[in-house]
CSV table of C-alpha atoms in Angstrom, one decimal:
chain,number,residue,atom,x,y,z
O,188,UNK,CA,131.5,114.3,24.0
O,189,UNK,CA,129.6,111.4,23.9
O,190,UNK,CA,127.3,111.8,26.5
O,191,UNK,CA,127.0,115.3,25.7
O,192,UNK,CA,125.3,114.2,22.0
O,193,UNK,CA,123.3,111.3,23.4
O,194,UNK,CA,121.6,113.0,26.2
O,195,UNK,CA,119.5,115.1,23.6
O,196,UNK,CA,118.8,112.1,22.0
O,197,UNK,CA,117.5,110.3,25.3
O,198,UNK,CA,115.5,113.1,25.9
O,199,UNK,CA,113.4,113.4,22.8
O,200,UNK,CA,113.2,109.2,23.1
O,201,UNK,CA,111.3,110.3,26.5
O,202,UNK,CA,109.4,112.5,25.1
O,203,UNK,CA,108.3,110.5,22.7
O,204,UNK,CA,107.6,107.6,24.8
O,205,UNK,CA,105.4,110.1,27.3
O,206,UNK,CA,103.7,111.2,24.2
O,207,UNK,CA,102.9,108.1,23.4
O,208,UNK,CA,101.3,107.2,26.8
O,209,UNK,CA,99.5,110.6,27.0
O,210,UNK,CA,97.7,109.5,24.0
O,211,UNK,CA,97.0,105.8,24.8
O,212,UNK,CA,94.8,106.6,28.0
O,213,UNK,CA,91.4,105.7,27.4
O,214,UNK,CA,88.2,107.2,26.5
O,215,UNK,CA,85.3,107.6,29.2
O,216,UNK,CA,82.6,107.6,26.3
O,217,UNK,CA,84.6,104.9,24.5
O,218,UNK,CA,85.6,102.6,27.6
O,219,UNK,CA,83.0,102.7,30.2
O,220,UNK,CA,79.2,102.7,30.8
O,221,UNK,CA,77.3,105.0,33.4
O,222,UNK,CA,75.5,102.6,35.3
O,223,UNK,CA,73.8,104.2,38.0
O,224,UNK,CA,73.1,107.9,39.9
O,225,UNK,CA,70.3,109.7,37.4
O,226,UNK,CA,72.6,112.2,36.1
O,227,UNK,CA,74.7,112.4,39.1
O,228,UNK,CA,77.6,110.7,36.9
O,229,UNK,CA,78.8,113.0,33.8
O,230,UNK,CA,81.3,112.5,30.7
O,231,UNK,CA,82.6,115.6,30.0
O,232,UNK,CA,85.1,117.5,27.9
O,233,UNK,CA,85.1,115.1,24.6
O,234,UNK,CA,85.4,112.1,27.3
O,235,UNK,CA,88.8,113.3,29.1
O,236,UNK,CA,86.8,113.7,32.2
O,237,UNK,CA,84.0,111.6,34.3
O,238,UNK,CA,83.0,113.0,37.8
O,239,UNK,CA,80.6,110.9,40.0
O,240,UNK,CA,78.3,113.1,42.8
O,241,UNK,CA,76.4,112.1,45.3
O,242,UNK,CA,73.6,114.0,47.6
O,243,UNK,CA,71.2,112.9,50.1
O,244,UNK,CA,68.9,111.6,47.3
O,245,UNK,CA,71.7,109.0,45.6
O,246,UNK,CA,75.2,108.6,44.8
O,247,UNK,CA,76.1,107.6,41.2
O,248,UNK,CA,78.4,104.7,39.7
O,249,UNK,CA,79.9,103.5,36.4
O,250,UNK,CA,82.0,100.5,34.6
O,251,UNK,CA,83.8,99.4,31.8
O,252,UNK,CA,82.4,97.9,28.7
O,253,UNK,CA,85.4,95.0,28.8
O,254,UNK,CA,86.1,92.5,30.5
O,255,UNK,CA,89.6,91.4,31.5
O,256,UNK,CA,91.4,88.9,32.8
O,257,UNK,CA,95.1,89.8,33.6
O,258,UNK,CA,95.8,93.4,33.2
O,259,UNK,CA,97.6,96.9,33.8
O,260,UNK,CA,95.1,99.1,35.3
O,261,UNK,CA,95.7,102.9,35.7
O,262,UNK,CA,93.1,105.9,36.8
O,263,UNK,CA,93.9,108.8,37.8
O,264,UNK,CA,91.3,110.4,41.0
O,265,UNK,CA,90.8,113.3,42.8
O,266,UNK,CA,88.9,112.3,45.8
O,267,UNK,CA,85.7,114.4,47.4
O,268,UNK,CA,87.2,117.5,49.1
O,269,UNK,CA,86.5,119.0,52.4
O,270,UNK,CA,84.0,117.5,55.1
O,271,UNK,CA,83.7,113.8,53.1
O,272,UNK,CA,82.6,112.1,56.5
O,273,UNK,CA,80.6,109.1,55.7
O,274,UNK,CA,81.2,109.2,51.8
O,275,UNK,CA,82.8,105.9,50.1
O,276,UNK,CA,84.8,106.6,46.7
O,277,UNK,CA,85.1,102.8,45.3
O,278,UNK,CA,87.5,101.7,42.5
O,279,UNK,CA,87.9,98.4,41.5
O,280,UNK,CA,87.6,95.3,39.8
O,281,UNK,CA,85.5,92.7,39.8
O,282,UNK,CA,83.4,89.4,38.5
O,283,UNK,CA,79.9,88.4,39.1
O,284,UNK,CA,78.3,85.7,41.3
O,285,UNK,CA,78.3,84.2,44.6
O,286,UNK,CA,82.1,83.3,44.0
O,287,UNK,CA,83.4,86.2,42.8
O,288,UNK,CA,86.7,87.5,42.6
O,289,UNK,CA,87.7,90.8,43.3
O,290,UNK,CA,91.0,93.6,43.4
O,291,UNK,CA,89.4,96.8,45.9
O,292,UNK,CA,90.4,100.4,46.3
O,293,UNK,CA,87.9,102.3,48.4
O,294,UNK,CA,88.6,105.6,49.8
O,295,UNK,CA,86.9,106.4,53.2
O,296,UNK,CA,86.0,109.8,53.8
O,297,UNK,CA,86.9,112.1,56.9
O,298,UNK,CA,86.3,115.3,58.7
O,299,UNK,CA,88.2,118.3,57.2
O,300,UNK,CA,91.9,118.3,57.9
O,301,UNK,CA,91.6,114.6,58.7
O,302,UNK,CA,93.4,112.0,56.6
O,303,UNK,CA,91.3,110.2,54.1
O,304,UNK,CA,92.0,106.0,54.7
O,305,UNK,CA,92.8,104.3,51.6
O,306,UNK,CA,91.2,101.0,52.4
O,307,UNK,CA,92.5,97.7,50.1
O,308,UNK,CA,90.8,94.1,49.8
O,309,UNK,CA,91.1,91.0,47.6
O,310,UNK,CA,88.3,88.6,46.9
O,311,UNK,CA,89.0,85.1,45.5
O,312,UNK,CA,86.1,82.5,45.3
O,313,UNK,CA,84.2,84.7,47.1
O,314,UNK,CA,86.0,85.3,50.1
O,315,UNK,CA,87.7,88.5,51.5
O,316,UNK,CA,88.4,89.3,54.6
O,317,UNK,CA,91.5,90.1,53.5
O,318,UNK,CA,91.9,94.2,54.2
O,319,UNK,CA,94.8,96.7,54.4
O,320,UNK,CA,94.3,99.9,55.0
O,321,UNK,CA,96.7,102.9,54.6
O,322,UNK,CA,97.4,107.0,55.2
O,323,UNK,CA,98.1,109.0,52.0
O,324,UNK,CA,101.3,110.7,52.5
O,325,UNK,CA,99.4,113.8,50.2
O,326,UNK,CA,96.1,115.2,50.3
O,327,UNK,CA,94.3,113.3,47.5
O,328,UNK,CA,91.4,115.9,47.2
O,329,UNK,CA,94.0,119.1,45.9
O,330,UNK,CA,95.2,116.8,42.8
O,331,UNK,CA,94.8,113.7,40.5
O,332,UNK,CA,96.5,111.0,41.6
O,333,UNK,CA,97.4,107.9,40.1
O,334,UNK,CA,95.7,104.5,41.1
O,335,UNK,CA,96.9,101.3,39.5
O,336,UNK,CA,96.3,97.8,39.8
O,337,UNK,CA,98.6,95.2,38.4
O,338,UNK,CA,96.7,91.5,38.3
O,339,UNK,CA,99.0,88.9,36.8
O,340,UNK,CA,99.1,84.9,37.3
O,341,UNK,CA,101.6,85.4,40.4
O,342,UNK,CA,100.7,88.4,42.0
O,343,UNK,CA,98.3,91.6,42.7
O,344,UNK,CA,100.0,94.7,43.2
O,345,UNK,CA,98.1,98.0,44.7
O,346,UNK,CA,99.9,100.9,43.7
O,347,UNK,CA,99.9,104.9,44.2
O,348,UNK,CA,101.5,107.3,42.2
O,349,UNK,CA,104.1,104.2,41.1
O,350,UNK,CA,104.6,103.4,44.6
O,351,UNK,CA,103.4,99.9,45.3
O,352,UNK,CA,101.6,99.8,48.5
O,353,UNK,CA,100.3,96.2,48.9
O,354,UNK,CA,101.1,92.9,47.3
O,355,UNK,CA,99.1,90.0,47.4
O,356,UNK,CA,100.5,86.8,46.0
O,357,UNK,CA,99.6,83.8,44.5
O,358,UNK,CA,99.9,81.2,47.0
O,359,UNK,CA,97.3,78.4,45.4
O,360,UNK,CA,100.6,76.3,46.3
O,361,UNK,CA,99.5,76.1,50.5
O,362,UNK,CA,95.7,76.1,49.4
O,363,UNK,CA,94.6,80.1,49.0
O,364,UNK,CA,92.5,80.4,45.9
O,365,UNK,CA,93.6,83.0,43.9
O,366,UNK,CA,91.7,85.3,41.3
O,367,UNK,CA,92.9,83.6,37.6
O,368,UNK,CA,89.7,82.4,36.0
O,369,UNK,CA,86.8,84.8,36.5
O,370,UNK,CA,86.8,87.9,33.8
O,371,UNK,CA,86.7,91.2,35.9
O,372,UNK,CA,85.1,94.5,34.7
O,373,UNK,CA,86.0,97.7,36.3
O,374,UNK,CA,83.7,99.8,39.1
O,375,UNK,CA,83.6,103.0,40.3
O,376,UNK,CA,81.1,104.7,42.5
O,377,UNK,CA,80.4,107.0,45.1
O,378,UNK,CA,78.3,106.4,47.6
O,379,UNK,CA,76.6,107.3,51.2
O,380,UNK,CA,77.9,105.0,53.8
O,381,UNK,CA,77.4,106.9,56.7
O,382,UNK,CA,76.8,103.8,59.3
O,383,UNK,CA,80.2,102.5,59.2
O,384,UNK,CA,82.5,104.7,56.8
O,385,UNK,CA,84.0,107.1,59.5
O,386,UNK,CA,85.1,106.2,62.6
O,387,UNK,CA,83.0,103.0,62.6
O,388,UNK,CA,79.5,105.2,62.0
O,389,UNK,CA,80.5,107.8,64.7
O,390,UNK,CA,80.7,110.5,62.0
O,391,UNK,CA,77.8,110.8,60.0
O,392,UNK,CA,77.3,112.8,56.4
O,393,UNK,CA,76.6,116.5,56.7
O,394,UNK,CA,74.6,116.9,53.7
O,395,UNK,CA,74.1,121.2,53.6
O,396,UNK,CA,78.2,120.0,52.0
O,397,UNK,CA,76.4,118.1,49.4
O,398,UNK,CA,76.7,117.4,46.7
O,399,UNK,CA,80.1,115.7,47.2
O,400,UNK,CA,81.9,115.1,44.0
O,401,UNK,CA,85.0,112.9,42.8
O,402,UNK,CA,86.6,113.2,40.0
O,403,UNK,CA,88.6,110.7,37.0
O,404,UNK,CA,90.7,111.2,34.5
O,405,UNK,CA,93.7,109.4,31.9
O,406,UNK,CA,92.4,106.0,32.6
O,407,UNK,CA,94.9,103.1,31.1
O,408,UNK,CA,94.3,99.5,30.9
O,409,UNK,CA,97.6,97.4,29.1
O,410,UNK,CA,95.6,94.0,29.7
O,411,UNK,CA,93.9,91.1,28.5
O,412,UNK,CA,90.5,91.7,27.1
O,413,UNK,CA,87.9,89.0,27.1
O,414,UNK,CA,85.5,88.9,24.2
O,415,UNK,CA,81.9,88.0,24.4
O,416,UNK,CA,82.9,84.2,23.1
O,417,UNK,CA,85.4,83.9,26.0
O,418,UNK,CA,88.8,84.3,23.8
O,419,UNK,CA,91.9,86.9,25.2
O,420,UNK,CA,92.8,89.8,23.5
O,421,UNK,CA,96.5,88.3,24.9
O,422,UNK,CA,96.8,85.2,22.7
O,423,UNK,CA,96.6,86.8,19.4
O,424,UNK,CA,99.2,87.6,17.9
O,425,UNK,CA,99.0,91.4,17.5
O,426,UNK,CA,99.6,91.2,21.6
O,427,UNK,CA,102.9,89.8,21.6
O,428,UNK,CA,106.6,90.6,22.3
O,429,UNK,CA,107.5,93.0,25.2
O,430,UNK,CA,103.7,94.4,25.0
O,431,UNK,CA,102.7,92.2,27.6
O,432,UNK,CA,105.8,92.4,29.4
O,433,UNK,CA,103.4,93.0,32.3
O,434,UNK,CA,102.2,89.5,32.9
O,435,UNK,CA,105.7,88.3,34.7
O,436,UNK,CA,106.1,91.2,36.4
O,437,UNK,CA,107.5,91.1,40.4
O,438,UNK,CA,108.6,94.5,42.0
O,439,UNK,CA,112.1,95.1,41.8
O,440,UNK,CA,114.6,95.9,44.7
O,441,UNK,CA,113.7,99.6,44.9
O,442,UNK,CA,110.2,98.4,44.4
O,443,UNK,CA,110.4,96.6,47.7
O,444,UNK,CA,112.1,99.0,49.9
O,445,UNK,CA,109.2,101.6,48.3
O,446,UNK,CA,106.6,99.0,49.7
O,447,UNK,CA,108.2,98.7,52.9
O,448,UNK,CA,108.6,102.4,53.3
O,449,UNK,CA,105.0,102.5,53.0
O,450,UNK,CA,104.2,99.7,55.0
O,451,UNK,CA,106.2,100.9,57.8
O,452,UNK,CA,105.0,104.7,58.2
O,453,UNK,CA,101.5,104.8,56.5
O,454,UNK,CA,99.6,101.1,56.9
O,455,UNK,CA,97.1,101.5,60.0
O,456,UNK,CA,95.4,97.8,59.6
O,457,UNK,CA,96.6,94.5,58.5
O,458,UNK,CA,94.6,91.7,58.5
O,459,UNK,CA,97.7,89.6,59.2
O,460,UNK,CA,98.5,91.7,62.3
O,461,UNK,CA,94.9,91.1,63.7
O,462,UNK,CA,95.4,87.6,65.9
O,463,UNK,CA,92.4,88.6,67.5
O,464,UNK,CA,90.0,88.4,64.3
O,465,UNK,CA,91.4,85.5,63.8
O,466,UNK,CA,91.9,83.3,67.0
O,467,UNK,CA,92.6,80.2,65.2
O,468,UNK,CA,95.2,81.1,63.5
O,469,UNK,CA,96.4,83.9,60.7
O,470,UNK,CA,95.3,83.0,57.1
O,471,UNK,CA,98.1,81.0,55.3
O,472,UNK,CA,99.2,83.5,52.8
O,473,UNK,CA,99.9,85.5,56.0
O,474,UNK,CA,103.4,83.8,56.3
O,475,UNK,CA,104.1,84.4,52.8
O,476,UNK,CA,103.8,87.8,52.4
């Protein structure tokens, strides 16, 4: 009997709860500037929706008014659909300056009925180098999908649909700089980038397809916002409690065997695989992770 009265209660709990997330996603005209494209990039439908296009003439971009440092970072994207051959959808994070840091999701485009590759990097100080590249195990041009970023003081963690994907660690202990300092803003943009997007350059862009659109939706940032005087949105003391819950978070066991899962049957590069880029031996946070 017990379980028969509490389940009804459990479920309006999680209703609840989803309602309350449906209505915390963010606000295009609110959150995020159009920075670039002449038009090509569009708010539309009260701010719910923003869709970058790109044709032969230019491709379009935008980015968030904040800045954070530290953060949960959720979009939801449905990708450029049919012949995207030589088309770059970017999403990420970022700071300014020759020593930037840097958190990248870019989405390569491919010939019809080829997979799109999901290509990932991390900048810290300025240096990269660091890419893994994936299969989608769905077509991410029928749907939105979800695209999240989790940047805390131990770890980066790529994630798709709630399935984490890549992990990069903190591992300033053996001498890797790590992105902690630098407030990052958030990028998007689609772009032409025919000379090395597809098959190294081999595929070019058929433009009689253009223009080639992407679409983004329920954006979602639980984070640390820096102000224009440099202080966090974290320290005060209306972000407290189990809000932030975020910053210690480490995948779980089922979080791991996801990652591996993934790992195993959809990664196609790993820059810790490649002895050959790297004949003097594998970065050092390649034996940590």
């Amino acid at each position: 009997m017990a379980s028969s009265s509490v389940t009804p209660l459990l479920l309006l709990v999680s209703i609840l709860i989803c309602s309350i997330v449906a209505t915390s996603a963010g606000n295009f005209n609110q959150d995020f500037d159009i920075t670039w494209g002449e038009g090509r990039a569009k708010i539309l439908n009260n701010g719910d929706l923003l869709t970058l296009s790109l044709d032969k003439t230019s491709g379009s971009g935008f980015q968030s008014k904040s800045q954070y440092l530290f953060g949960k970072i959720d979009m939801q994207l449905k990708l450029v659909a049919g012949n995207s051959a030589g088309t770059v959808t970017a999403y990420y994070l970022s700071s300014q300056g020759p020593t930037h840091d840097e958190i990248d999701f870019e989405f390569l485009g491919n010939l019809s009925g080829d997979p799109y590759i999901l290509h990932t990097n991390v900048f810290s100080q300025g240096k990269g180098n660091r890419e893994q590249q994936f299969y989608l195990w769905f077509d991410p041009t029928a749907d939105f999908h979800t695209y999240s970023i989790l940047w805390n003081p131990q770890r980066i963690i790529f994630s798709v649909d709630g399935t984490p994907i890549r992990q990069f660690k903190n591992s300033e202990s053996i001498g890797v700089p790590y992105p902690k300092n630098q407030p990052m803003r958030i990028y998007s943009s689609l772009w032409n980038a025919d000379d090395w997007a597809t098959r190294g350059g081999l595929v070019k862009t058929d433009w009689t397809k253009a223009p080639f659109t992407a679409s983004y939706r329920n954006f979602n940032a639980n984070a640390c916002v820096i102000s224009s005087s440099g202080a966090s949105s974290c320290t005060s003391s209306a972000n407290n409690g189990n809000s932030n819950a975020w910053l210690e978070e480490q995948l779980d066991s089922t979080s791991q065997e996801r990652l591996k899962w993934v790992q195993k049957n959809y990664m196609i590069y790993n820059y810790c695989s490649d002895s050959k880029r790297f004949p003097q031996g594998l970065p050092p946070e390649c034996a940590t992770s």
